[in-house]
Amino acid sequence: MRKLRTIEMNRLSVDDFKNADKMPLVVVLDDVRSMYNVGSIFRTGDAFRIEAVYLCGISAQPPHAEIHKTALGAEDSVEWRYFETALQAVEELKQRGYEVYSVEQAEGSTMLHSFQPQPDKHYAVVMGNEVKGVHQEVIDNSHGCLEIPQYGTKHSMNVSVTAGIIIYTFAQHLMFDK
């Protein structure tokens, strides 16, 4: 077995990426404070061709060296928008027909392994602040909450790791089954 060289992977150019079909998923960042987390989420979003990243509140916006350090240019390929609050982003997405789910440990949340995204729908997932999580008013205005089961001693995972798990799960249902 030989490791592939970058040239052998046949990756899309930024222009080709922008014109390619996207997975019907927008990732909303609700006051994500670490620019490294923001960059990492851009990079995972690029890997699975999500529609966009919505940066809200204190979430940093490109261009920025700390975002670029982990995004490695994905901040140029993945579409993004800024909103003053995640609630504004959620309200707009809902008006455009998106089903919006906050990723949070909440009463009545749906465990991720039980969630079945449908290929004929558009989705948005809200990732919360590293300490405080998703704002309650955003949860109140979501269609529901998705929760990743955890079996250890900690009560949460890093937001970029969580985003990776969530995005991959959506890809399993919306891209791999095609």
Coordinates of N, CA and C in Angstrom, one line a residue:
M1 N 0.8 -1.2 0.0 CA 0.0 0.0 0.0 C 0.9 1.2 0.0
R2 N 0.6 2.2 -0.9 CA 1.3 3.4 -1.0 C 0.4 4.6 -0.7
K3 N 0.9 5.6 0.0 CA 0.2 6.8 0.3 C 0.1 7.6 -1.0
L4 N -1.1 8.2 -1.3 CA -1.3 9.0 -2.5 C -0.6 10.3 -2.3
R5 N -0.1 10.8 -3.4 CA 0.4 12.2 -3.5 C -0.8 13.1 -3.8
T6 N -0.7 14.3 -3.4 CA -1.8 15.3 -3.5 C -2.3 15.3 -5.0
I7 N -1.4 15.4 -5.9 CA -1.8 15.4 -7.3 C -2.6 14.2 -7.8
E8 N -2.5 13.1 -7.1 CA -3.2 11.9 -7.5 C -4.6 11.9 -6.9
M9 N -5.0 12.8 -6.1 CA -6.3 12.8 -5.4 C -7.4 13.4 -6.2
N10 N -7.0 14.1 -7.3 CA -8.0 14.7 -8.2 C -9.0 15.6 -7.5
R11 N -8.5 16.5 -6.6 CA -9.3 17.4 -5.9 C -9.8 18.5 -6.8
L12 N -10.9 19.1 -6.5 CA -11.5 20.2 -7.3 C -10.7 21.5 -7.1
S13 N -10.7 22.3 -8.1 CA -10.1 23.7 -7.9 C -11.2 24.5 -7.1
V14 N -10.8 25.6 -6.6 CA -11.7 26.5 -5.9 C -12.9 26.9 -6.8
D15 N -12.6 27.2 -8.1 CA -13.7 27.5 -9.0 C -14.6 26.4 -9.3
D16 N -14.0 25.2 -9.5 CA -14.8 24.0 -9.7 C -15.7 23.7 -8.5
F17 N -15.1 23.9 -7.3 CA -15.8 23.6 -6.0 C -17.1 24.6 -6.0
K18 N -16.8 25.8 -6.3 CA -17.9 26.8 -6.2 C -19.1 26.4 -7.2
N19 N -18.7 25.8 -8.3 CA -19.8 25.4 -9.3 C -20.3 24.0 -9.1
A20 N -19.7 23.2 -8.2 CA -20.2 21.8 -8.0 C -21.4 21.8 -7.2
D21 N -22.2 20.7 -7.3 CA -23.4 20.4 -6.5 C -22.9 20.4 -5.0
K22 N -23.7 20.9 -4.1 CA -23.4 20.9 -2.7 C -24.3 20.0 -1.9
M23 N -23.8 19.5 -0.8 CA -24.7 18.8 0.1 C -25.6 19.9 0.7
P24 N -26.9 19.6 0.8 CA -27.9 20.6 1.3 C -27.8 20.9 2.8
L25 N -26.7 21.4 3.2 CA -26.4 21.7 4.6 C -25.7 23.0 4.8
V26 N -26.2 23.8 5.7 CA -25.5 25.0 6.2 C -25.1 24.8 7.6
V27 N -23.9 25.2 8.0 CA -23.4 25.1 9.4 C -23.4 26.5 9.9
V28 N -24.2 26.7 11.0 CA -24.3 28.0 11.6 C -23.4 28.0 12.9
L29 N -22.5 29.0 13.0 CA -21.7 29.0 14.2 C -22.2 30.2 15.1
D30 N -22.7 29.8 16.3 CA -23.3 30.7 17.3 C -22.2 31.1 18.3
D31 N -21.6 32.2 18.0 CA -20.6 32.8 19.0 C -19.4 31.8 19.2
V32 N -18.9 31.2 18.2 CA -17.7 30.3 18.3 C -16.5 31.2 18.4
R33 N -15.8 31.1 19.6 CA -14.8 32.1 19.9 C -13.4 31.8 19.3
S34 N -13.1 30.5 19.1 CA -11.8 30.1 18.6 C -11.7 30.2 17.1
M35 N -10.8 31.0 16.6 CA -10.6 31.0 15.1 C -10.1 29.7 14.6
Y36 N -9.4 29.0 15.4 CA -8.9 27.6 14.9 C -10.1 26.7 14.8
N37 N -11.1 26.8 15.6 CA -12.3 26.0 15.5 C -13.0 26.4 14.2
V38 N -13.2 27.7 14.0 CA -13.8 28.3 12.8 C -13.1 27.7 11.5
G39 N -11.8 27.8 11.5 CA -11.1 27.3 10.4 C -11.2 25.8 10.1
S40 N -11.2 25.1 11.2 CA -11.4 23.6 11.1 C -12.7 23.3 10.5
I41 N -13.8 24.0 10.9 CA -15.1 23.7 10.4 C -15.2 24.1 9.0
F42 N -14.5 25.2 8.5 CA -14.5 25.5 7.1 C -13.8 24.3 6.3
R43 N -12.8 23.8 6.9 CA -12.0 22.7 6.2 C -12.9 21.4 6.1
T44 N -13.6 21.1 7.1 CA -14.5 19.9 7.1 C -15.6 20.2 6.1
G45 N -16.1 21.4 6.1 CA -17.2 21.8 5.2 C -16.8 21.7 3.8
D46 N -15.5 22.0 3.5 CA -15.0 21.8 2.1 C -14.9 20.4 1.8
A47 N -14.5 19.5 2.7 CA -14.3 18.1 2.4 C -15.6 17.5 2.0
F48 N -16.7 17.9 2.5 CA -18.0 17.3 2.2 C -18.9 18.2 1.4
R49 N -18.4 19.3 0.9 CA -19.1 20.2 0.0 C -20.4 20.7 0.6
I50 N -20.4 21.2 1.8 CA -21.6 21.8 2.4 C -21.9 23.1 1.6
E51 N -23.1 23.6 1.7 CA -23.5 24.8 1.1 C -22.8 26.0 1.6
A52 N -22.7 26.2 2.9 CA -22.2 27.4 3.5 C -21.9 27.3 5.0
V53 N -21.1 28.2 5.5 CA -20.9 28.4 6.9 C -21.5 29.8 7.2
Y54 N -22.3 29.9 8.2 CA -22.8 31.2 8.7 C -22.1 31.5 10.0
L55 N -21.4 32.6 10.0 CA -20.7 33.1 11.1 C -21.5 34.1 11.9
C56 N -21.7 33.9 13.2 CA -22.6 34.7 13.9 C -22.0 35.3 15.2
G57 N -22.4 36.5 15.5 CA -21.9 37.1 16.8 C -20.4 37.3 16.8
I58 N -19.8 36.7 17.8 CA -18.3 36.9 18.0 C -17.5 36.0 17.1
S59 N -18.2 35.1 16.4 CA -17.4 34.2 15.5 C -16.6 35.0 14.5
A60 N -15.3 34.8 14.4 CA -14.4 35.6 13.5 C -14.8 35.3 12.0
Q61 N -14.4 36.3 11.2 CA -14.7 36.2 9.8 C -13.3 36.2 9.0
P62 N -13.3 35.4 7.9 CA -12.1 35.5 7.0 C -12.0 36.9 6.4
P63 N -10.9 37.4 6.0 CA -9.6 36.7 6.1 C -9.0 36.9 7.5
H64 N -8.4 35.9 8.0 CA -7.6 36.0 9.2 C -6.6 34.9 9.3
A65 N -5.4 35.2 9.7 CA -4.3 34.2 9.7 C -4.7 33.0 10.6
E66 N -5.3 33.2 11.7 CA -5.7 32.0 12.6 C -6.7 31.1 12.0
I67 N -7.7 31.7 11.2 CA -8.7 30.9 10.5 C -8.0 30.1 9.4
H68 N -7.1 30.8 8.7 CA -6.4 30.2 7.6 C -5.5 29.0 8.0
K69 N -4.9 29.2 9.2 CA -4.0 28.1 9.7 C -4.7 26.8 9.7
T70 N -5.9 26.7 10.1 CA -6.6 25.4 10.1 C -7.5 25.1 8.9
A71 N -8.0 26.2 8.3 CA -8.8 26.1 7.1 C -8.0 25.7 5.9
L72 N -6.8 26.1 5.8 CA -5.9 25.9 4.7 C -6.5 26.2 3.3
G73 N -7.2 27.4 3.3 CA -7.8 27.8 2.0 C -9.3 27.5 1.9
A74 N -9.8 26.6 2.7 CA -11.2 26.3 2.6 C -12.1 27.5 2.9
E75 N -11.6 28.5 3.5 CA -12.4 29.7 3.7 C -12.6 30.5 2.4
D76 N -11.8 30.1 1.4 CA -12.0 30.7 0.1 C -13.0 29.8 -0.8
S77 N -13.1 28.5 -0.5 CA -13.9 27.7 -1.3 C -15.3 27.6 -0.8
V78 N -15.5 27.5 0.5 CA -16.8 27.4 1.1 C -17.4 28.8 1.3
E79 N -18.7 28.9 0.8 CA -19.4 30.2 0.9 C -19.6 30.5 2.4
W80 N -19.6 31.7 2.7 CA -19.9 32.1 4.1 C -20.6 33.4 4.2
R81 N -21.3 33.6 5.2 CA -22.0 34.9 5.5 C -21.9 35.2 7.0
Y82 N -22.0 36.5 7.3 CA -22.0 36.9 8.7 C -23.3 37.5 9.1
F83 N -23.7 37.1 10.3 CA -25.0 37.6 10.9 C -24.6 38.2 12.3
E84 N -25.3 39.2 12.7 CA -25.1 39.8 14.1 C -25.4 38.7 15.1
T85 N -26.5 37.9 14.9 CA -26.8 36.9 15.9 C -27.2 35.6 15.1
A86 N -27.0 34.5 15.8 CA -27.4 33.2 15.2 C -28.9 33.2 15.0
L87 N -29.7 33.8 15.9 CA -31.1 33.9 15.7 C -31.5 34.5 14.4
Q88 N -30.8 35.6 14.0 CA -31.1 36.2 12.7 C -30.8 35.2 11.5
A89 N -29.8 34.4 11.6 CA -29.4 33.4 10.6 C -30.5 32.3 10.6
V90 N -30.9 31.9 11.7 CA -31.9 30.8 11.8 C -33.2 31.3 11.2
E91 N -33.6 32.5 11.6 CA -34.9 33.0 11.0 C -34.9 33.1 9.5
E92 N -33.7 33.5 9.0 CA -33.6 33.6 7.5 C -33.7 32.2 6.9
L93 N -32.9 31.3 7.5 CA -32.9 29.9 6.9 C -34.3 29.3 7.0
K94 N -35.0 29.5 8.0 CA -36.4 28.9 8.1 C -37.3 29.6 7.1
Q95 N -37.1 30.9 6.8 CA -37.9 31.5 5.8 C -37.6 30.9 4.4
R96 N -36.4 30.5 4.2 CA -36.0 29.9 2.9 C -36.3 28.4 2.9
G97 N -37.0 27.8 3.9 CA -37.4 26.5 3.9 C -36.5 25.4 4.5
Y98 N -35.4 25.9 5.1 CA -34.5 24.9 5.8 C -35.1 24.4 7.1
E99 N -34.8 23.1 7.3 CA -35.0 22.6 8.7 C -33.8 22.9 9.5
V100 N -34.0 23.5 10.6 CA -32.8 23.9 11.5 C -32.8 23.1 12.7
Y101 N -31.6 22.6 13.0 CA -31.4 21.8 14.2 C -30.2 22.4 15.0
S102 N -30.4 22.6 16.3 CA -29.3 23.0 17.1 C -28.7 21.7 17.6
V103 N -27.3 21.8 17.7 CA -26.6 20.6 18.2 C -26.3 20.9 19.7
E104 N -27.1 20.2 20.5 CA -27.1 20.6 22.0 C -27.7 19.4 22.8
Q105 N -27.2 19.3 24.0 CA -27.8 18.4 25.0 C -29.0 19.1 25.6
A106 N -30.2 18.6 25.2 CA -31.4 19.3 25.6 C -32.5 18.3 25.9
E107 N -33.5 18.7 26.7 CA -34.7 17.9 26.9 C -35.3 17.6 25.5
G108 N -35.6 16.3 25.3 CA -36.3 16.0 24.0 C -35.4 16.0 22.8
S109 N -34.1 16.1 23.0 CA -33.2 16.1 21.8 C -33.2 14.7 21.1
T110 N -32.9 14.7 19.8 CA -32.8 13.5 19.1 C -31.4 13.0 19.0
M111 N -31.2 11.8 19.4 CA -29.8 11.2 19.3 C -29.4 11.1 17.8
L112 N -28.2 11.5 17.5 CA -27.8 11.6 16.2 C -27.9 10.3 15.4
H113 N -27.7 9.2 16.0 CA -27.8 7.9 15.3 C -29.3 7.6 14.9
S114 N -30.2 8.3 15.5 CA -31.6 8.1 15.2 C -32.2 9.1 14.2
F115 N -31.4 10.0 13.8 CA -31.8 11.1 12.9 C -31.6 10.6 11.5
Q116 N -32.6 10.8 10.6 CA -32.6 10.4 9.2 C -32.8 11.6 8.3
P117 N -31.8 12.4 7.9 CA -32.1 13.5 7.0 C -32.6 12.9 5.7
Q118 N -33.5 13.7 5.1 CA -34.1 13.3 3.8 C -33.5 14.0 2.7
P119 N -33.2 13.4 1.6 CA -32.5 14.0 0.4 C -33.2 15.1 -0.3
D120 N -34.5 15.2 0.0 CA -35.3 16.3 -0.7 C -35.5 17.5 0.2
K121 N -34.7 17.6 1.3 CA -34.8 18.7 2.2 C -33.5 19.4 2.3
H122 N -33.6 20.7 2.8 CA -32.3 21.4 3.1 C -32.3 21.6 4.6
Y123 N -31.1 21.5 5.1 CA -30.9 21.5 6.5 C -29.8 22.6 6.9
A124 N -30.0 23.0 8.2 CA -29.0 23.8 8.8 C -28.8 23.3 10.2
V125 N -27.5 23.3 10.7 CA -27.2 22.8 12.0 C -26.5 24.0 12.7
V126 N -26.8 24.2 14.0 CA -26.2 25.3 14.7 C -25.3 24.7 15.7
M127 N -24.0 25.2 15.7 CA -23.0 24.8 16.6 C -22.8 25.9 17.6
G128 N -22.7 25.6 18.9 CA -22.6 26.7 19.9 C -21.2 27.0 20.4
N129 N -21.2 28.1 21.2 CA -20.0 28.6 21.8 C -19.3 27.5 22.6
E130 N -18.0 27.5 22.6 CA -17.2 26.5 23.3 C -17.6 26.3 24.8
V131 N -18.0 27.3 25.5 CA -18.3 27.2 26.9 C -19.9 27.2 27.1
K132 N -20.6 28.1 26.5 CA -22.0 28.2 26.8 C -22.9 27.5 25.9
G133 N -22.4 26.9 24.8 CA -23.3 26.2 23.8 C -24.1 27.1 23.0
V134 N -25.2 26.6 22.5 CA -26.2 27.3 21.6 C -27.1 28.2 22.5
H135 N -27.3 29.4 22.1 CA -28.2 30.3 22.9 C -29.6 29.7 22.9
Q136 N -30.2 29.8 24.1 CA -31.5 29.2 24.3 C -32.6 29.7 23.3
E137 N -32.5 31.0 22.9 CA -33.5 31.5 21.9 C -33.3 30.9 20.6
V138 N -32.1 30.5 20.3 CA -31.8 29.8 19.0 C -32.4 28.4 19.1
I139 N -32.2 27.7 20.2 CA -32.8 26.4 20.4 C -34.4 26.5 20.3
D140 N -34.9 27.5 20.9 CA -36.4 27.7 20.9 C -36.9 27.9 19.5
N141 N -36.1 28.4 18.6 CA -36.5 28.7 17.2 C -36.0 27.6 16.2
S142 N -35.4 26.6 16.7 CA -35.0 25.5 15.9 C -36.1 24.5 15.8
H143 N -36.0 23.6 14.8 CA -37.0 22.5 14.6 C -36.8 21.4 15.6
G144 N -35.6 21.4 16.2 CA -35.3 20.4 17.2 C -33.8 20.5 17.6
C145 N -33.4 19.6 18.4 CA -32.0 19.5 18.8 C -31.4 18.1 18.5
L146 N -30.2 18.1 18.0 CA -29.5 16.8 17.7 C -28.4 16.7 18.8
E147 N -28.3 15.5 19.3 CA -27.3 15.2 20.4 C -26.4 14.0 20.0
I148 N -25.2 14.2 20.2 CA -24.2 13.1 20.0 C -24.1 12.3 21.3
P149 N -24.4 11.0 21.4 CA -24.3 10.3 22.6 C -22.8 10.3 23.1
Q150 N -22.6 10.4 24.4 CA -21.3 10.4 24.9 C -21.2 9.5 26.1
Y151 N -20.2 8.7 26.3 CA -20.1 7.7 27.3 C -19.0 7.8 28.3
G152 N -18.3 8.9 28.2 CA -17.1 9.2 29.1 C -17.5 10.1 30.3
T153 N -16.5 10.7 30.8 CA -16.7 11.6 32.0 C -17.0 13.0 31.6
K154 N -16.6 13.5 30.5 CA -16.8 14.8 30.0 C -18.2 15.1 29.5
H155 N -18.7 16.3 29.7 CA -20.1 16.6 29.2 C -20.1 17.2 27.8
S156 N -19.0 17.4 27.2 CA -19.0 17.9 25.8 C -17.8 17.6 25.1
M157 N -17.8 17.9 23.8 CA -16.7 17.7 22.9 C -16.3 19.0 22.3
N158 N -15.1 19.1 21.7 CA -14.7 20.3 21.0 C -15.7 20.6 19.9
V159 N -16.0 21.9 19.6 CA -17.0 22.2 18.6 C -16.6 21.8 17.2
S160 N -15.3 21.9 16.9 CA -14.9 21.5 15.5 C -15.0 19.9 15.4
V161 N -14.8 19.2 16.4 CA -14.9 17.7 16.4 C -16.4 17.4 16.2
T162 N -17.2 18.1 17.0 CA -18.7 17.9 16.9 C -19.2 18.2 15.5
A163 N -18.7 19.3 15.0 CA -19.2 19.6 13.6 C -18.7 18.6 12.6
G164 N -17.6 18.0 12.8 CA -17.1 16.9 11.9 C -18.0 15.7 12.0
I165 N -18.4 15.3 13.2 CA -19.3 14.2 13.3 C -20.6 14.5 12.7
I166 N -21.2 15.6 13.0 CA -22.5 16.0 12.4 C -22.4 16.1 10.9
I167 N -21.5 16.7 10.3 CA -21.4 16.9 8.9 C -21.2 15.5 8.2
Y168 N -20.4 14.7 8.8 CA -20.2 13.3 8.3 C -21.5 12.5 8.3
T169 N -22.2 12.6 9.4 CA -23.5 11.9 9.5 C -24.5 12.4 8.4
F170 N -24.5 13.7 8.2 CA -25.4 14.1 7.1 C -24.9 13.6 5.8
A171 N -23.6 13.6 5.6 CA -23.1 13.1 4.3 C -23.4 11.6 4.1
Q172 N -23.4 10.8 5.1 CA -23.8 9.4 5.0 C -25.2 9.3 4.4
H173 N -26.1 10.1 4.8 CA -27.5 10.0 4.3 C -27.7 10.8 3.0
L174 N -27.0 11.9 2.8 CA -27.3 12.7 1.7 C -26.4 12.6 0.5
M175 N -25.2 12.0 0.7 CA -24.2 12.0 -0.4 C -23.9 10.5 -0.7
F176 N -23.6 9.7 0.3 CA -23.1 8.3 0.1 C -24.2 7.4 -0.5
D177 N -25.5 7.7 -0.2 CA -26.5 6.9 -0.7 C -27.0 7.1 -2.1
K178 N -26.4 8.2 -2.7 CA -26.8 8.5 -4.1 C -26.3 7.5 -5.1

